Coordinates of C-alpha atoms in Angstrom, one line a residue:
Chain A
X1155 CA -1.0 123.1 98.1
X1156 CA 1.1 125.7 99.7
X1157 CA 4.6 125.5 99.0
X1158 CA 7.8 126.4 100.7
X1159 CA 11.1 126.2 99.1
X1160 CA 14.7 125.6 100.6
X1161 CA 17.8 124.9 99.5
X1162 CA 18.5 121.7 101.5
X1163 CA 22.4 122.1 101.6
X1164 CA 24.5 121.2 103.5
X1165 CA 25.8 125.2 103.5
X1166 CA 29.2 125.1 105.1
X1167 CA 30.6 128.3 106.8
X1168 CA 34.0 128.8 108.0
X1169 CA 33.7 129.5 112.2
X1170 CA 32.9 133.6 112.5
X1171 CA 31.4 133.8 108.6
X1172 CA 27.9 135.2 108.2
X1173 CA 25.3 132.2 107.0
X1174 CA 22.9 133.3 104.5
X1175 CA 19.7 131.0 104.5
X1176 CA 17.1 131.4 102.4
X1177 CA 13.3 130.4 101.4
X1178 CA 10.8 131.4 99.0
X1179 CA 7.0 130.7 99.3
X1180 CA 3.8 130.1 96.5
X1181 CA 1.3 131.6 98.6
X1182 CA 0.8 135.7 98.0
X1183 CA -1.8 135.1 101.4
X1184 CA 0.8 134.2 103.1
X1185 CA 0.9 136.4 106.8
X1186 CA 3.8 136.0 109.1
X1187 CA 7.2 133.7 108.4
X1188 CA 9.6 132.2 110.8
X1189 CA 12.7 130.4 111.2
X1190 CA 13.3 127.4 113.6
X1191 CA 16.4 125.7 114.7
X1192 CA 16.5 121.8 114.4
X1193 CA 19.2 120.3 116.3
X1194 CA 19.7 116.0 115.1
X1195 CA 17.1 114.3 117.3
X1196 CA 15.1 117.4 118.6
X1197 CA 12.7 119.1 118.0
X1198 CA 12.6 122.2 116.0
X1199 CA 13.1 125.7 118.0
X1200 CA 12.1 129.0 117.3
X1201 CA 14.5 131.6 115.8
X1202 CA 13.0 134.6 115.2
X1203 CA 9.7 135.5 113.5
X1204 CA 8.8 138.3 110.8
X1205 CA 6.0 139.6 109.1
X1206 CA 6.6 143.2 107.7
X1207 CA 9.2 143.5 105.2
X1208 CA 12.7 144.7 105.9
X1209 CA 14.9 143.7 107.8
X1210 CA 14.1 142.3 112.1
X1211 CA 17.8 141.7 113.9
X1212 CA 17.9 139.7 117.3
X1213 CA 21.0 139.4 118.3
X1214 CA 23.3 137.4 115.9
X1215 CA 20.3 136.9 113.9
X1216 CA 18.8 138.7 111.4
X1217 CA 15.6 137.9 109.4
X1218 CA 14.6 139.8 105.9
X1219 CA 11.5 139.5 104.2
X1220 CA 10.6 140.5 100.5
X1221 CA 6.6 140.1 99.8
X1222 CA 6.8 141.2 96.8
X1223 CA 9.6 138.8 95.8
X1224 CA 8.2 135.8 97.9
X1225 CA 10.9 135.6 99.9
X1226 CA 12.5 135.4 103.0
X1227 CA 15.7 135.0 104.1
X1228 CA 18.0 134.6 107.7
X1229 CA 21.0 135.6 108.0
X1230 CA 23.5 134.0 110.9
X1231 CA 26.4 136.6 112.0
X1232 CA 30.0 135.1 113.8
X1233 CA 28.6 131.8 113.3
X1234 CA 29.6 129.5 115.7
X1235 CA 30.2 125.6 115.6
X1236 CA 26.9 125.0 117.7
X1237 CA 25.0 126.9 115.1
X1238 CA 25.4 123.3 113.3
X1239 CA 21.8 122.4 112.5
X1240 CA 19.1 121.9 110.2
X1241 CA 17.1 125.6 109.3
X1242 CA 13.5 125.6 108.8
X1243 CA 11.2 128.2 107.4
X1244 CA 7.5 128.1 108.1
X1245 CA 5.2 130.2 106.6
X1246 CA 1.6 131.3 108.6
X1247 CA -1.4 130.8 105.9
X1248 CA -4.3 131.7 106.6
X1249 CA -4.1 132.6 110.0
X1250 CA -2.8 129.9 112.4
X1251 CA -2.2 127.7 109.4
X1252 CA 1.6 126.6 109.0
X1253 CA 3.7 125.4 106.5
X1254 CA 7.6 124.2 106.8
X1255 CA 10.2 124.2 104.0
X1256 CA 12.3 121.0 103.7
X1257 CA 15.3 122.8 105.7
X1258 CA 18.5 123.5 105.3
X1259 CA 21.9 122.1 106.8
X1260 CA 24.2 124.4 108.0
X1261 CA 27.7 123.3 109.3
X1262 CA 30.3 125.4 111.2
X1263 CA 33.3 124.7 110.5
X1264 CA 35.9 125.5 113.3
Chain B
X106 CA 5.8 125.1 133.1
X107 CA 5.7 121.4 131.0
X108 CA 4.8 123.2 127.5
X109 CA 3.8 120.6 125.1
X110 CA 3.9 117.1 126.2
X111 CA 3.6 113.8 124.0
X112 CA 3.7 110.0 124.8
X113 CA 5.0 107.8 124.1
X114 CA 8.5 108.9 122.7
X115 CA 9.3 105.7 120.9
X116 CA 6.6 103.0 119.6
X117 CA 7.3 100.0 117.4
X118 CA 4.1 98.7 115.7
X119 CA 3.4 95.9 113.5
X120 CA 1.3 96.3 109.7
X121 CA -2.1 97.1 110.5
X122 CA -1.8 97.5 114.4
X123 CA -3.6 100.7 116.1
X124 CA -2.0 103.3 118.5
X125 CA -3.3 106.4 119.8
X126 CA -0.5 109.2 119.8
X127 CA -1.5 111.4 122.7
X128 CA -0.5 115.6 123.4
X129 CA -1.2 117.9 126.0
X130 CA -0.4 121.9 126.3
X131 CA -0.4 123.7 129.6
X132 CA -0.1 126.8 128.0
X133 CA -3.8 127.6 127.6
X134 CA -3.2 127.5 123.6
X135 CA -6.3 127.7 121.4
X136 CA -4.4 125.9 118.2
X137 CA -2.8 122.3 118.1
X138 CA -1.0 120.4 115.4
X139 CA 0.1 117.2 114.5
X140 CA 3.1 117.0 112.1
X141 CA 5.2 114.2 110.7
X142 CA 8.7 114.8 109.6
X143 CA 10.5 112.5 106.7
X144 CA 13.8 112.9 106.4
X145 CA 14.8 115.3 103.3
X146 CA 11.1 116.0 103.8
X147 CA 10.6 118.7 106.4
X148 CA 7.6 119.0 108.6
X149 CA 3.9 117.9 107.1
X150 CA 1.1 118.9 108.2
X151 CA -1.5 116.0 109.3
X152 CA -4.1 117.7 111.0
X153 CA -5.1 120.7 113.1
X154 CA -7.4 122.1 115.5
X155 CA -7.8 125.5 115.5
X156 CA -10.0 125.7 118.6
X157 CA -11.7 123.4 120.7
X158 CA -14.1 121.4 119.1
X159 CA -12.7 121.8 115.4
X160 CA -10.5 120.2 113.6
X161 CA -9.4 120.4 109.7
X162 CA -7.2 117.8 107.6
X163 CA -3.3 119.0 106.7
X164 CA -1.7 118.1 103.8
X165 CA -0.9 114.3 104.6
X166 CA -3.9 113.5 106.3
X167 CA -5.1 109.8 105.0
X168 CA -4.5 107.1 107.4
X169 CA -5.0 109.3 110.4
X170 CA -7.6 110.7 112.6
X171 CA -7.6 113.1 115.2
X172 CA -9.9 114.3 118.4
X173 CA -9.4 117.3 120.3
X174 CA -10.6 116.0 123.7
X175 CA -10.7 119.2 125.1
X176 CA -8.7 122.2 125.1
X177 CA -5.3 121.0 126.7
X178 CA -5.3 117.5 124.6
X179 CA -5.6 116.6 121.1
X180 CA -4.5 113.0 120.0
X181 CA -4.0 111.2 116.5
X182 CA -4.7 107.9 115.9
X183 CA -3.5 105.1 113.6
X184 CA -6.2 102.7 112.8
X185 CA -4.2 100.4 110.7
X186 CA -0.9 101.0 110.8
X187 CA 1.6 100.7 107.5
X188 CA 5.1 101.1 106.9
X189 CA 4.4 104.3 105.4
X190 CA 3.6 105.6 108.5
X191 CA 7.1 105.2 110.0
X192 CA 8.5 108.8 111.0
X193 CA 8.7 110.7 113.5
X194 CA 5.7 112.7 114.7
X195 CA 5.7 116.1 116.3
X196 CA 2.5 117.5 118.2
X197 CA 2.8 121.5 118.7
X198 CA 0.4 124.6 119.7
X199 CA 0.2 127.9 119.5
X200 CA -1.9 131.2 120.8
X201 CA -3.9 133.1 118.9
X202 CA -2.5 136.1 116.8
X203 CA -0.6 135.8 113.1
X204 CA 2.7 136.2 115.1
X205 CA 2.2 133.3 117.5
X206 CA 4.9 130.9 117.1
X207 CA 4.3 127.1 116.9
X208 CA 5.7 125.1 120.0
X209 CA 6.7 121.4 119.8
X210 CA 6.6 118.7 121.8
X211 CA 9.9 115.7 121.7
X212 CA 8.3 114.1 119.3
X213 CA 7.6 110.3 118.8
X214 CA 9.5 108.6 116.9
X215 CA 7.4 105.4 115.1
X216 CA 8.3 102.5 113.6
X217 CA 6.1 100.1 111.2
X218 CA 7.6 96.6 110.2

């Protein structure tokens, strides 16, 4: 069983805060990690996607990723009230093999 | 450009009842999933088909079976349906490559009474 851990929240942020969301993962084979955006009633949306470690910015986004450590993290800058969602990680196994965290909910506080 | 496309979008089915849950990609994907999300429980992984032809059980996969018709459509069915079985289920695809990113369909959301 492949595992992937998040913190299920809900994280609040004041409006214009930086949002710090994290997962870890069991799996050392583990190839390529991304985060999707999961609004109440959708369905989930990709983020962003990383697979060497450091640091990948898009925009207000920015994705880090420690193999070594297992873990990977997102990080939401200015966040805004429509950033309100649920935050899941997924973790490519095995090539073309997924697995999703539980997610976390974030709310954005005006 | 549809993406990923399942019906039907709501289904309400009675204890042991069967249903097929059908998904099509025009994106000329190799890979197809079928998830089912829980609430507080993420995304599971039911069964996938990594290419045409082939498919392999997830992590949830007892109560379901799949076909990959071809390589636009893969469907799951419920034989006998159980209460269990209530969530919502989410087909996606993706390309090849360790960097390809998953793509969902709406979903269908199922109910079991």
């Amino acid at each position: 069983q492949k595992e992937v851990e998040q913190n299920s929240g809900p994280l609040s942020v004041p409006e214009g805060a930086i949002a710090s969301l994290n997962c870890t993962y069991s799996d050392r084979g583990s190839q390529s990690f991304f985060w999707y955006r999961q609004y109440s009633g959708k369905s989930p949306e990709l983020i962003m996607f990383i697979y060497s470690n450091g640091d990948k910015e898009d925009g207000r986004f920015t994705a880090q990723l420690n193999k070594a450590s297992q873990y990977v993290s997102l990080l939401i800058r200015d966040s805004q009230p429509s950033d309100s969602a649920t935050y899941l990680c997924a973790v490519n196994y095995n090539f073309n093999k997924f697995y999703f965290g539980s997610g976390t909910k974030l709310n954005v506080k005006p | 450009n549809a993406g990923v496309t399942q019906t039907p979008k709501f289904q309400v089915l009675k204890t042991g009842q069967s249903m097929t849950l059908q998904c099509a990609q025009d994106m000329n994907h190799n890979s197809m999933y079928w998830y089912r999300q829980d609430p507080g429980m993420g995304l599971r992984l039911i069964y996938y088909s990594a290419s045409e032809g082939t498919t392999d059980k997830g992590e949830v996969p007892n109560g379901y079976n799949v076909s990959r018709l071809n390589k636009r459509e893969f469907s799951l069915r419920l034989e006998s349906a159980a209460p269990s079985q209530t969530s919502v289920y989410f087909c996606a695809s993706c390309s090849k490559g360790i960097n390809s990113p998953l793509h969902f369909g709406n979903g269908t959301r199922l109910t079991v009474t």
